[in-house]
Amino acid sequence: DVLIQAGLALNAFFWVGVGGYFLGAPRRDAARVPRSPEPLRAASNTLLLTLFLLGVMPYLVLGGGLSDIVSGILQGRSANKPWTMGASLVNDVGPLVTLGRATMVAFCSLAAWTWVFRAELAVPRLWALFWLLSAAFGLAVTFLDTGTRTWTLLIIGPGLLGAPLRVPADRRIRQLLLAAGAVAISLIAVQLQRAYRYVGDFSGIDEQTIETVSDNDYFTETAIAMDLVPRRFDYVAQFDLLLFATHLVPRSVWESKPIPETIRAFTAGRDRTDAYMRSGLSRLPGIVGQQWMNFGWTGVLAMAFLFGLAFGGFERLIELDRLPSLRSFAGVTGLMWLFASARMLAPGFHHPMVFALAIAWADSRRQRPAPPRVLPDP
């Protein structure tokens, strides 16, 4: 019975999401006059440098000497480090580390975007290469230290999605090949990261490790969530979106700050131990299972509509005739965040999207022409 119920819930989430998407998606106006495709500078050197410095700040503040920082990064996520993510459950370190990592992700994805569109943006070759190498460095640090595939996806996703989008419409085959290659590269990268984070070594990774994606089987995880609630646990009744607003509040300010109770209950029910409170380890029920544990069918259908609406809204930001713009970058980043959120709707991972939206908004304000000055009648 629970397997049938899980299948119905996943299908309902999809179709209600499609309805929300069409309400939020951009309207295709045949009479629309294309906007000027003249180059726009995606980001100044000052902005990129600021994001990079903020991204490495937690390591400089918490890591000790340079050798300690490097050795800690290379040990993988399972090692005990001064900036460990589990600290977010008991003290003020976690939010600082999460914000630093999110800033590094925003820097890397924007620098890679600048490289992909370096010709359209008229970025000097040396500067484009410098930022690409810097993004590769930030990706390596994030890849090895966090072991978190969502961060990696948010770094490489916008650039890998932007590359095929910039291919002319008359080269569809090349566009499809680029997109397929991007998907394959992303899958292999995140599987390698998953394997590395437990042992801090690539020597034991084999072909089966890369091919196995069992922990992304959200049909099974959704069924487990439906089997746990309400049979074993009561409905959690937690509004996950509210956790985003409280995520960066230090526990010294708000000691009883809420935690993702659905993730905690799912981890405890699936593994028979409350590992989330002990070490921060979490199991992922998928977004459908997560919303079922909160409010049952009401949660599944409401989040499906919001999810689809958000997909359409982010697509509205993408301007194909001005694809290199920060507005398009923000839209693509938002789509990648929503895709990653299918694993679970968790606070912290939304920060790169917020940064992208804020930068795009500030850029639009800067480019907005000043209102004409009205002189008084003589």
mmCIF file of N, CA and C in Angstrom, residues 25-156:
data_model
loop_
_atom_site.group_PDB
_atom_site.id
_atom_site.type_symbol
_atom_site.label_atom_id
_atom_site.label_comp_id
_atom_site.label_asym_id
_atom_site.label_seq_id
_atom_site.Cartn_x
_atom_site.Cartn_y
_atom_site.Cartn_z
ATOM 1 N N ALA A 25 5.796 30.586 -15.917
ATOM 2 C CA ALA A 25 6.731 30.608 -17.040
ATOM 3 C C ALA A 25 6.552 31.866 -17.878
ATOM 4 N N PRO A 26 7.599 32.272 -18.585
ATOM 5 C CA PRO A 26 7.505 33.486 -19.422
ATOM 6 C C PRO A 26 6.561 33.272 -20.594
ATOM 7 N N ARG A 27 5.904 34.337 -20.994
ATOM 8 C CA ARG A 27 5.028 34.298 -22.154
ATOM 9 C C ARG A 27 5.843 34.555 -23.406
ATOM 10 N N ARG A 28 5.655 33.749 -24.413
ATOM 11 C CA ARG A 28 6.358 33.905 -25.673
ATOM 12 C C ARG A 28 5.566 34.824 -26.593
ATOM 13 N N ASP A 29 6.015 36.048 -26.703
ATOM 14 C CA ASP A 29 5.322 37.048 -27.510
ATOM 15 C C ASP A 29 5.995 37.114 -28.877
ATOM 16 N N ALA A 30 5.247 36.698 -29.922
ATOM 17 C CA ALA A 30 5.833 36.684 -31.260
ATOM 18 C C ALA A 30 6.169 38.084 -31.747
ATOM 19 N N ALA A 31 5.438 39.090 -31.248
ATOM 20 C CA ALA A 31 5.668 40.453 -31.697
ATOM 21 C C ALA A 31 6.730 41.168 -30.862
ATOM 22 N N ARG A 32 7.329 40.450 -29.936
ATOM 23 C CA ARG A 32 8.317 41.069 -29.053
ATOM 24 C C ARG A 32 9.552 41.480 -29.846
ATOM 25 N N VAL A 33 9.991 42.685 -29.633
ATOM 26 C CA VAL A 33 11.181 43.188 -30.299
ATOM 27 C C VAL A 33 12.397 42.773 -29.484
ATOM 28 N N PRO A 34 13.344 42.020 -30.088
ATOM 29 C CA PRO A 34 14.528 41.584 -29.317
ATOM 30 C C PRO A 34 15.307 42.767 -28.780
ATOM 31 N N ARG A 35 15.777 42.621 -27.571
ATOM 32 C CA ARG A 35 16.587 43.672 -26.969
ATOM 33 C C ARG A 35 17.996 43.614 -27.530
ATOM 34 N N SER A 36 18.679 44.691 -27.388
ATOM 35 C CA SER A 36 20.028 44.779 -27.926
ATOM 36 C C SER A 36 20.932 43.733 -27.286
ATOM 37 N N PRO A 37 21.646 42.946 -28.107
ATOM 38 C CA PRO A 37 22.526 41.918 -27.549
ATOM 39 C C PRO A 37 23.921 42.426 -27.223
ATOM 40 N N GLU A 38 24.074 43.729 -27.124
ATOM 41 C CA GLU A 38 25.399 44.275 -26.864
ATOM 42 C C GLU A 38 25.931 43.747 -25.533
ATOM 43 N N PRO A 39 27.262 43.571 -25.451
ATOM 44 C CA PRO A 39 27.845 42.913 -24.269
ATOM 45 C C PRO A 39 27.548 43.651 -22.971
ATOM 46 N N LEU A 40 27.367 42.857 -21.943
ATOM 47 C CA LEU A 40 27.230 43.384 -20.587
ATOM 48 C C LEU A 40 28.314 42.740 -19.740
ATOM 49 N N ARG A 41 28.988 43.511 -18.918
ATOM 50 C CA ARG A 41 30.004 42.934 -18.049
ATOM 51 C C ARG A 41 29.311 42.193 -16.912
ATOM 52 N N ALA A 42 29.585 40.899 -16.818
ATOM 53 C CA ALA A 42 28.883 40.066 -15.839
ATOM 54 C C ALA A 42 29.256 40.436 -14.422
ATOM 55 N N ALA A 43 30.482 40.809 -14.177
ATOM 56 C CA ALA A 43 30.892 41.142 -12.818
ATOM 57 C C ALA A 43 32.206 41.891 -12.882
ATOM 58 N N SER A 44 32.371 42.823 -12.001
ATOM 59 C CA SER A 44 33.639 43.538 -11.928
ATOM 60 C C SER A 44 34.657 42.700 -11.176
ATOM 61 N N ASN A 45 35.924 43.040 -11.357
ATOM 62 C CA ASN A 45 36.972 42.341 -10.628
ATOM 63 C C ASN A 45 36.820 42.525 -9.128
ATOM 64 N N THR A 46 36.331 43.687 -8.728
ATOM 65 C CA THR A 46 36.147 43.956 -7.297
ATOM 66 C C THR A 46 35.116 43.013 -6.688
ATOM 67 N N LEU A 47 34.013 42.798 -7.402
ATOM 68 C CA LEU A 47 32.966 41.906 -6.905
ATOM 69 C C LEU A 47 33.479 40.482 -6.774
ATOM 70 N N LEU A 48 34.153 39.988 -7.807
ATOM 71 C CA LEU A 48 34.661 38.629 -7.758
ATOM 72 C C LEU A 48 35.704 38.466 -6.650
ATOM 73 N N LEU A 49 36.578 39.438 -6.497
ATOM 74 C CA LEU A 49 37.590 39.362 -5.449
ATOM 75 C C LEU A 49 36.950 39.376 -4.069
ATOM 76 N N THR A 50 35.917 40.178 -3.883
ATOM 77 C CA THR A 50 35.222 40.243 -2.600
ATOM 78 C C THR A 50 34.580 38.903 -2.256
ATOM 79 N N LEU A 51 33.905 38.298 -3.236
ATOM 80 C CA LEU A 51 33.285 36.994 -3.001
ATOM 81 C C LEU A 51 34.334 35.941 -2.646
ATOM 82 N N PHE A 52 35.465 35.974 -3.327
ATOM 83 C CA PHE A 52 36.515 35.004 -3.047
ATOM 84 C C PHE A 52 37.057 35.161 -1.628
ATOM 85 N N LEU A 53 37.327 36.389 -1.218
ATOM 86 C CA LEU A 53 37.874 36.618 0.120
ATOM 87 C C LEU A 53 36.886 36.196 1.202
ATOM 88 N N LEU A 54 35.604 36.482 0.992
ATOM 89 C CA LEU A 54 34.590 36.046 1.957
ATOM 90 C C LEU A 54 34.493 34.524 1.993
ATOM 91 N N GLY A 55 34.739 33.882 0.854
ATOM 92 C CA GLY A 55 34.668 32.435 0.803
ATOM 93 C C GLY A 55 35.774 31.740 1.578
ATOM 94 N N VAL A 56 36.967 32.331 1.603
ATOM 95 C CA VAL A 56 38.084 31.710 2.331
ATOM 96 C C VAL A 56 38.163 32.193 3.774
ATOM 97 N N MET A 57 37.341 33.157 4.155
ATOM 98 C CA MET A 57 37.412 33.733 5.496
ATOM 99 C C MET A 57 37.243 32.698 6.607
ATOM 100 N N PRO A 58 36.266 31.764 6.527
ATOM 101 C CA PRO A 58 36.137 30.784 7.616
ATOM 102 C C PRO A 58 37.400 29.953 7.822
ATOM 103 N N TYR A 59 38.100 29.620 6.770
ATOM 104 C CA TYR A 59 39.330 28.851 6.914
ATOM 105 C C TYR A 59 40.400 29.688 7.607
ATOM 106 N N LEU A 60 40.488 30.961 7.257
ATOM 107 C CA LEU A 60 41.499 31.824 7.854
ATOM 108 C C LEU A 60 41.195 32.094 9.324
ATOM 109 N N VAL A 61 39.904 32.189 9.672
ATOM 110 C CA VAL A 61 39.510 32.503 11.052
ATOM 111 C C VAL A 61 39.592 31.275 11.944
ATOM 112 N N LEU A 62 39.169 30.113 11.423
ATOM 113 C CA LEU A 62 39.023 28.920 12.256
ATOM 114 C C LEU A 62 40.110 27.877 12.043
ATOM 115 N N GLY A 63 40.860 27.973 10.942
ATOM 116 C CA GLY A 63 41.716 26.870 10.557
ATOM 117 C C GLY A 63 43.090 26.836 11.161
ATOM 118 N N GLY A 64 43.555 27.922 11.770
ATOM 119 C CA GLY A 64 44.908 27.944 12.296
ATOM 120 C C GLY A 64 45.912 28.300 11.219
ATOM 121 N N GLY A 65 47.052 27.584 11.181
ATOM 122 C CA GLY A 65 48.088 27.857 10.196
ATOM 123 C C GLY A 65 47.743 27.313 8.826
ATOM 124 N N LEU A 66 48.515 27.729 7.824
ATOM 125 C CA LEU A 66 48.248 27.320 6.448
ATOM 126 C C LEU A 66 48.355 25.803 6.290
ATOM 127 N N SER A 67 49.345 25.194 6.915
ATOM 128 C CA SER A 67 49.502 23.740 6.800
ATOM 129 C C SER A 67 48.317 23.001 7.423
ATOM 130 N N ASP A 68 47.783 23.532 8.532
ATOM 131 C CA ASP A 68 46.610 22.917 9.171
ATOM 132 C C ASP A 68 45.384 23.012 8.263
ATOM 133 N N ILE A 69 45.245 24.160 7.602
ATOM 134 C CA ILE A 69 44.106 24.352 6.704
ATOM 135 C C ILE A 69 44.179 23.383 5.530
ATOM 136 N N VAL A 70 45.351 23.284 4.924
ATOM 137 C CA VAL A 70 45.518 22.411 3.760
ATOM 138 C C VAL A 70 45.293 20.945 4.136
ATOM 139 N N SER A 71 45.870 20.511 5.241
ATOM 140 C CA SER A 71 45.702 19.118 5.654
ATOM 141 C C SER A 71 44.251 18.820 6.016
ATOM 142 N N GLY A 72 43.571 19.786 6.640
ATOM 143 C CA GLY A 72 42.166 19.585 6.972
ATOM 144 C C GLY A 72 41.299 19.453 5.735
ATOM 145 N N ILE A 73 41.561 20.272 4.720
ATOM 146 C CA ILE A 73 40.797 20.211 3.476
ATOM 147 C C ILE A 73 40.986 18.863 2.797
ATOM 148 N N LEU A 74 42.215 18.373 2.771
ATOM 149 C CA LEU A 74 42.525 17.130 2.058
ATOM 150 C C LEU A 74 42.002 15.890 2.763
ATOM 151 N N GLN A 75 41.639 15.985 4.022
ATOM 152 C CA GLN A 75 41.161 14.816 4.759
ATOM 153 C C GLN A 75 39.734 14.420 4.407
ATOM 154 N N GLY A 76 39.020 15.272 3.722
ATOM 155 C CA GLY A 76 37.643 14.936 3.393
ATOM 156 C C GLY A 76 36.687 15.326 4.508
ATOM 157 N N ARG A 77 35.406 15.158 4.230
ATOM 158 C CA ARG A 77 34.389 15.671 5.151
ATOM 159 C C ARG A 77 34.307 14.886 6.447
ATOM 160 N N SER A 78 34.632 13.609 6.410
ATOM 161 C CA SER A 78 34.426 12.776 7.596
ATOM 162 C C SER A 78 35.420 13.079 8.713
ATOM 163 N N ALA A 79 36.492 13.814 8.407
ATOM 164 C CA ALA A 79 37.488 14.122 9.435
ATOM 165 C C ALA A 79 36.965 15.193 10.396
ATOM 166 N N ASN A 80 37.498 15.208 11.589
ATOM 167 C CA ASN A 80 37.134 16.208 12.586
ATOM 168 C C ASN A 80 37.955 17.469 12.357
ATOM 169 N N LYS A 81 37.291 18.557 12.003
ATOM 170 C CA LYS A 81 37.973 19.803 11.655
ATOM 171 C C LYS A 81 37.401 20.942 12.483
ATOM 172 N N PRO A 82 38.157 22.037 12.616
ATOM 173 C CA PRO A 82 37.639 23.186 13.372
ATOM 174 C C PRO A 82 36.389 23.787 12.744
ATOM 175 N N TRP A 83 36.216 23.612 11.437
ATOM 176 C CA TRP A 83 35.066 24.208 10.755
ATOM 177 C C TRP A 83 34.019 23.144 10.398
ATOM 178 N N THR A 84 33.988 22.039 11.144
ATOM 179 C CA THR A 84 33.062 20.960 10.824
ATOM 180 C C THR A 84 31.623 21.450 10.806
ATOM 181 N N MET A 85 30.816 20.887 9.889
ATOM 182 C CA MET A 85 29.428 21.325 9.747
ATOM 183 C C MET A 85 28.574 20.951 10.949
ATOM 184 N N GLY A 86 28.931 19.884 11.658
ATOM 185 C CA GLY A 86 28.139 19.495 12.816
ATOM 186 C C GLY A 86 28.072 20.564 13.889
ATOM 187 N N ALA A 87 29.030 21.514 13.834
ATOM 188 C CA ALA A 87 29.046 22.574 14.839
ATOM 189 C C ALA A 87 27.805 23.453 14.764
ATOM 190 N N SER A 88 27.119 23.448 13.634
ATOM 191 C CA SER A 88 25.951 24.316 13.506
ATOM 192 C C SER A 88 24.829 23.912 14.438
ATOM 193 N N LEU A 89 24.902 22.699 14.985
ATOM 194 C CA LEU A 89 23.837 22.238 15.872
ATOM 195 C C LEU A 89 24.011 22.739 17.295
ATOM 196 N N VAL A 90 25.229 23.116 17.669
ATOM 197 C CA VAL A 90 25.458 23.424 19.071
ATOM 198 C C VAL A 90 26.081 24.796 19.320
ATOM 199 N N ASN A 91 26.652 25.432 18.311
ATOM 200 C CA ASN A 91 27.278 26.733 18.561
ATOM 201 C C ASN A 91 27.161 27.632 17.344
ATOM 202 N N ASP A 92 27.950 28.699 17.326
ATOM 203 C CA ASP A 92 27.807 29.719 16.288
ATOM 204 C C ASP A 92 28.703 29.481 15.079
ATOM 205 N N VAL A 93 29.495 28.421 15.077
ATOM 206 C CA VAL A 93 30.452 28.212 13.991
ATOM 207 C C VAL A 93 29.748 27.814 12.696
ATOM 208 N N GLY A 94 28.756 26.950 12.799
ATOM 209 C CA GLY A 94 28.105 26.406 11.617
ATOM 210 C C GLY A 94 27.585 27.438 10.642
ATOM 211 N N PRO A 95 26.772 28.414 11.077
ATOM 212 C CA PRO A 95 26.287 29.422 10.128
ATOM 213 C C PRO A 95 27.408 30.190 9.433
ATOM 214 N N LEU A 96 28.489 30.501 10.163
ATOM 215 C CA LEU A 96 29.616 31.197 9.554
ATOM 216 C C LEU A 96 30.246 30.356 8.454
ATOM 217 N N VAL A 97 30.419 29.060 8.732
ATOM 218 C CA VAL A 97 31.023 28.163 7.747
ATOM 219 C C VAL A 97 30.109 28.005 6.536
ATOM 220 N N THR A 98 28.824 27.822 6.781
ATOM 221 C CA THR A 98 27.886 27.670 5.676
ATOM 222 C C THR A 98 27.873 28.909 4.791
ATOM 223 N N LEU A 99 27.851 30.077 5.406
ATOM 224 C CA LEU A 99 27.838 31.313 4.623
ATOM 225 C C LEU A 99 29.136 31.458 3.827
ATOM 226 N N GLY A 100 30.272 31.084 4.448
ATOM 227 C CA GLY A 100 31.532 31.145 3.726
ATOM 228 C C GLY A 100 31.552 30.202 2.542
ATOM 229 N N ARG A 101 31.067 28.990 2.741
ATOM 230 C CA ARG A 101 31.030 28.033 1.644
ATOM 231 C C ARG A 101 30.082 28.499 0.541
ATOM 232 N N ALA A 102 28.942 29.041 0.935
ATOM 233 C CA ALA A 102 27.995 29.527 -0.064
ATOM 234 C C ALA A 102 28.585 30.690 -0.861
ATOM 235 N N THR A 103 29.348 31.550 -0.187
ATOM 236 C CA THR A 103 29.988 32.660 -0.887
ATOM 237 C C THR A 103 31.040 32.146 -1.861
ATOM 238 N N MET A 104 31.797 31.129 -1.465
ATOM 239 C CA MET A 104 32.768 30.523 -2.363
ATOM 240 C C MET A 104 32.071 29.912 -3.570
ATOM 241 N N VAL A 105 30.928 29.268 -3.347
ATOM 242 C CA VAL A 105 30.156 28.696 -4.447
ATOM 243 C C VAL A 105 29.700 29.791 -5.397
ATOM 244 N N ALA A 106 29.196 30.898 -4.843
ATOM 245 C CA ALA A 106 28.750 32.011 -5.684
ATOM 246 C C ALA A 106 29.907 32.574 -6.505
ATOM 247 N N PHE A 107 31.069 32.694 -5.870
ATOM 248 C CA PHE A 107 32.245 33.188 -6.597
ATOM 249 C C PHE A 107 32.608 32.252 -7.739
ATOM 250 N N CYS A 108 32.713 30.954 -7.449
ATOM 251 C CA CYS A 108 33.145 29.995 -8.464
ATOM 252 C C CYS A 108 32.178 29.958 -9.645
ATOM 253 N N SER A 109 30.884 29.921 -9.360
ATOM 254 C CA SER A 109 29.912 29.823 -10.450
ATOM 255 C C SER A 109 29.905 31.091 -11.291
ATOM 256 N N LEU A 110 30.049 32.265 -10.652
ATOM 257 C CA LEU A 110 30.068 33.518 -11.405
ATOM 258 C C LEU A 110 31.354 33.654 -12.217
ATOM 259 N N ALA A 111 32.489 33.225 -11.637
ATOM 260 C CA ALA A 111 33.752 33.274 -12.374
ATOM 261 C C ALA A 111 33.707 32.329 -13.577
ATOM 262 N N ALA A 112 33.135 31.133 -13.397
ATOM 263 C CA ALA A 112 33.012 30.204 -14.520
ATOM 264 C C ALA A 112 32.072 30.761 -15.586
ATOM 265 N N TRP A 113 30.994 31.408 -15.154
ATOM 266 C CA TRP A 113 30.054 32.037 -16.094
ATOM 267 C C TRP A 113 30.770 33.125 -16.904
ATOM 268 N N THR A 114 31.612 33.891 -16.241
ATOM 269 C CA THR A 114 32.381 34.934 -16.924
ATOM 270 C C THR A 114 33.308 34.321 -17.975
ATOM 271 N N TRP A 115 33.892 33.167 -17.660
ATOM 272 C CA TRP A 115 34.771 32.494 -18.617
ATOM 273 C C TRP A 115 33.977 31.996 -19.827
ATOM 274 N N VAL A 116 32.823 31.366 -19.578
ATOM 275 C CA VAL A 116 32.024 30.818 -20.674
ATOM 276 C C VAL A 116 31.621 31.920 -21.654
ATOM 277 N N PHE A 117 31.272 33.094 -21.127
ATOM 278 C CA PHE A 117 30.791 34.194 -21.967
ATOM 279 C C PHE A 117 31.828 35.311 -22.096
ATOM 280 N N ARG A 118 33.107 34.921 -22.044
ATOM 281 C CA ARG A 118 34.167 35.937 -22.071
ATOM 282 C C ARG A 118 34.152 36.745 -23.360
ATOM 283 N N ALA A 119 33.793 36.121 -24.486
ATOM 284 C CA ALA A 119 33.764 36.854 -25.753
ATOM 285 C C ALA A 119 32.620 37.859 -25.769
ATOM 286 N N GLU A 120 31.429 37.420 -25.367
ATOM 287 C CA GLU A 120 30.269 38.319 -25.369
ATOM 288 C C GLU A 120 30.430 39.448 -24.365
ATOM 289 N N LEU A 121 31.123 39.173 -23.266
ATOM 290 C CA LEU A 121 31.285 40.166 -22.214
ATOM 291 C C LEU A 121 32.517 41.037 -22.409
ATOM 292 N N ALA A 122 33.255 40.765 -23.463
ATOM 293 C CA ALA A 122 34.459 41.543 -23.762
ATOM 294 C C ALA A 122 35.423 41.542 -22.581
ATOM 295 N N VAL A 123 35.565 40.376 -21.931
ATOM 296 C CA VAL A 123 36.496 40.245 -20.818
ATOM 297 C C VAL A 123 37.894 39.987 -21.387
ATOM 298 N N PRO A 124 38.900 40.736 -20.979
ATOM 299 C CA PRO A 124 40.264 40.486 -21.466
ATOM 300 C C PRO A 124 40.681 39.036 -21.208
ATOM 301 N N ARG A 125 41.425 38.463 -22.145
ATOM 302 C CA ARG A 125 41.787 37.060 -22.097
ATOM 303 C C ARG A 125 42.488 36.688 -20.779
ATOM 304 N N LEU A 126 43.436 37.517 -20.345
ATOM 305 C CA LEU A 126 44.188 37.198 -19.135
ATOM 306 C C LEU A 126 43.286 37.222 -17.900
ATOM 307 N N TRP A 127 42.376 38.207 -17.832
ATOM 308 C CA TRP A 127 41.464 38.264 -16.689
ATOM 309 C C TRP A 127 40.525 37.059 -16.697
ATOM 310 N N ALA A 128 40.020 36.698 -17.879
ATOM 311 C CA ALA A 128 39.127 35.542 -17.962
ATOM 312 C C ALA A 128 39.841 34.276 -17.521
ATOM 313 N N LEU A 129 41.088 34.101 -17.946
ATOM 314 C CA LEU A 129 41.854 32.922 -17.541
ATOM 315 C C LEU A 129 42.147 32.943 -16.049
ATOM 316 N N PHE A 130 42.456 34.119 -15.511
ATOM 317 C CA PHE A 130 42.736 34.230 -14.079
ATOM 318 C C PHE A 130 41.526 33.810 -13.256
ATOM 319 N N TRP A 131 40.340 34.287 -13.628
ATOM 320 C CA TRP A 131 39.153 33.951 -12.857
ATOM 321 C C TRP A 131 38.766 32.489 -13.051
ATOM 322 N N LEU A 132 39.040 31.927 -14.224
ATOM 323 C CA LEU A 132 38.765 30.508 -14.425
ATOM 324 C C LEU A 132 39.640 29.654 -13.515
ATOM 325 N N LEU A 133 40.921 29.978 -13.435
ATOM 326 C CA LEU A 133 41.826 29.234 -12.554
ATOM 327 C C LEU A 133 41.431 29.418 -11.089
ATOM 328 N N SER A 134 40.999 30.618 -10.737
ATOM 329 C CA SER A 134 40.540 30.856 -9.363
ATOM 330 C C SER A 134 39.293 30.038 -9.059
ATOM 331 N N ALA A 135 38.390 29.949 -10.041
ATOM 332 C CA ALA A 135 37.186 29.139 -9.848
ATOM 333 C C ALA A 135 37.539 27.664 -9.704
ATOM 334 N N ALA A 136 38.525 27.199 -10.473
ATOM 335 C CA ALA A 136 38.964 25.805 -10.357
ATOM 336 C C ALA A 136 39.548 25.535 -8.973
ATOM 337 N N PHE A 137 40.294 26.508 -8.442
ATOM 338 C CA PHE A 137 40.833 26.372 -7.087
ATOM 339 C C PHE A 137 39.702 26.290 -6.061
ATOM 340 N N GLY A 138 38.727 27.194 -6.163
ATOM 341 C CA GLY A 138 37.599 27.169 -5.234
ATOM 342 C C GLY A 138 36.786 25.901 -5.352
ATOM 343 N N LEU A 139 36.633 25.386 -6.575
ATOM 344 C CA LEU A 139 35.914 24.129 -6.769
ATOM 345 C C LEU A 139 36.651 22.975 -6.110
ATOM 346 N N ALA A 140 37.977 22.954 -6.242
ATOM 347 C CA ALA A 140 38.770 21.879 -5.628
ATOM 348 C C ALA A 140 38.640 21.903 -4.108
ATOM 349 N N VAL A 141 38.697 23.100 -3.521
ATOM 350 C CA VAL A 141 38.555 23.221 -2.073
ATOM 351 C C VAL A 141 37.175 22.737 -1.631
ATOM 352 N N THR A 142 36.140 23.181 -2.325
ATOM 353 C CA THR A 142 34.778 22.781 -1.981
ATOM 354 C C THR A 142 34.579 21.284 -2.189
ATOM 355 N N PHE A 143 35.087 20.784 -3.294
ATOM 356 C CA PHE A 143 34.926 19.373 -3.649
ATOM 357 C C PHE A 143 35.536 18.462 -2.593
ATOM 358 N N LEU A 144 36.754 18.765 -2.174
ATOM 359 C CA LEU A 144 37.468 17.898 -1.239
ATOM 360 C C LEU A 144 37.015 18.103 0.195
ATOM 361 N N ASP A 145 36.781 19.342 0.589
ATOM 362 C CA ASP A 145 36.523 19.635 1.995
ATOM 363 C C ASP A 145 35.097 19.314 2.404
ATOM 364 N N THR A 146 34.114 19.730 1.612
ATOM 365 C CA THR A 146 32.724 19.592 2.046
ATOM 366 C C THR A 146 32.155 18.217 1.761
ATOM 367 N N GLY A 147 32.558 17.610 0.638
ATOM 368 C CA GLY A 147 31.957 16.332 0.264
ATOM 369 C C GLY A 147 30.483 16.458 -0.046
ATOM 370 N N THR A 148 30.001 17.669 -0.251
ATOM 371 C CA THR A 148 28.572 17.914 -0.447
ATOM 372 C C THR A 148 28.301 18.133 -1.927
ATOM 373 N N ARG A 149 27.542 17.234 -2.516
ATOM 374 C CA ARG A 149 27.319 17.288 -3.962
ATOM 375 C C ARG A 149 26.491 18.489 -4.382
ATOM 376 N N THR A 150 25.638 18.988 -3.494
ATOM 377 C CA THR A 150 24.840 20.152 -3.850
ATOM 378 C C THR A 150 25.729 21.364 -4.109
ATOM 379 N N TRP A 151 26.751 21.560 -3.271
ATOM 380 C CA TRP A 151 27.670 22.685 -3.509
ATOM 381 C C TRP A 151 28.358 22.539 -4.866
ATOM 382 N N THR A 152 28.834 21.333 -5.171
ATOM 383 C CA THR A 152 29.507 21.104 -6.446
ATOM 384 C C THR A 152 28.577 21.373 -7.617
ATOM 385 N N LEU A 153 27.338 20.903 -7.515
ATOM 386 C CA LEU A 153 26.372 21.119 -8.585
ATOM 387 C C LEU A 153 26.099 22.605 -8.794
ATOM 388 N N LEU A 154 25.999 23.364 -7.702
ATOM 389 C CA LEU A 154 25.730 24.788 -7.828
ATOM 390 C C LEU A 154 26.926 25.548 -8.408
ATOM 391 N N ILE A 155 28.138 24.985 -8.282
ATOM 392 C CA ILE A 155 29.312 25.622 -8.884
ATOM 393 C C ILE A 155 29.371 25.347 -10.379
ATOM 394 N N ILE A 156 29.298 24.085 -10.764
ATOM 395 C CA ILE A 156 29.506 23.735 -12.168
ATOM 396 C C ILE A 156 28.227 23.830 -12.991
#
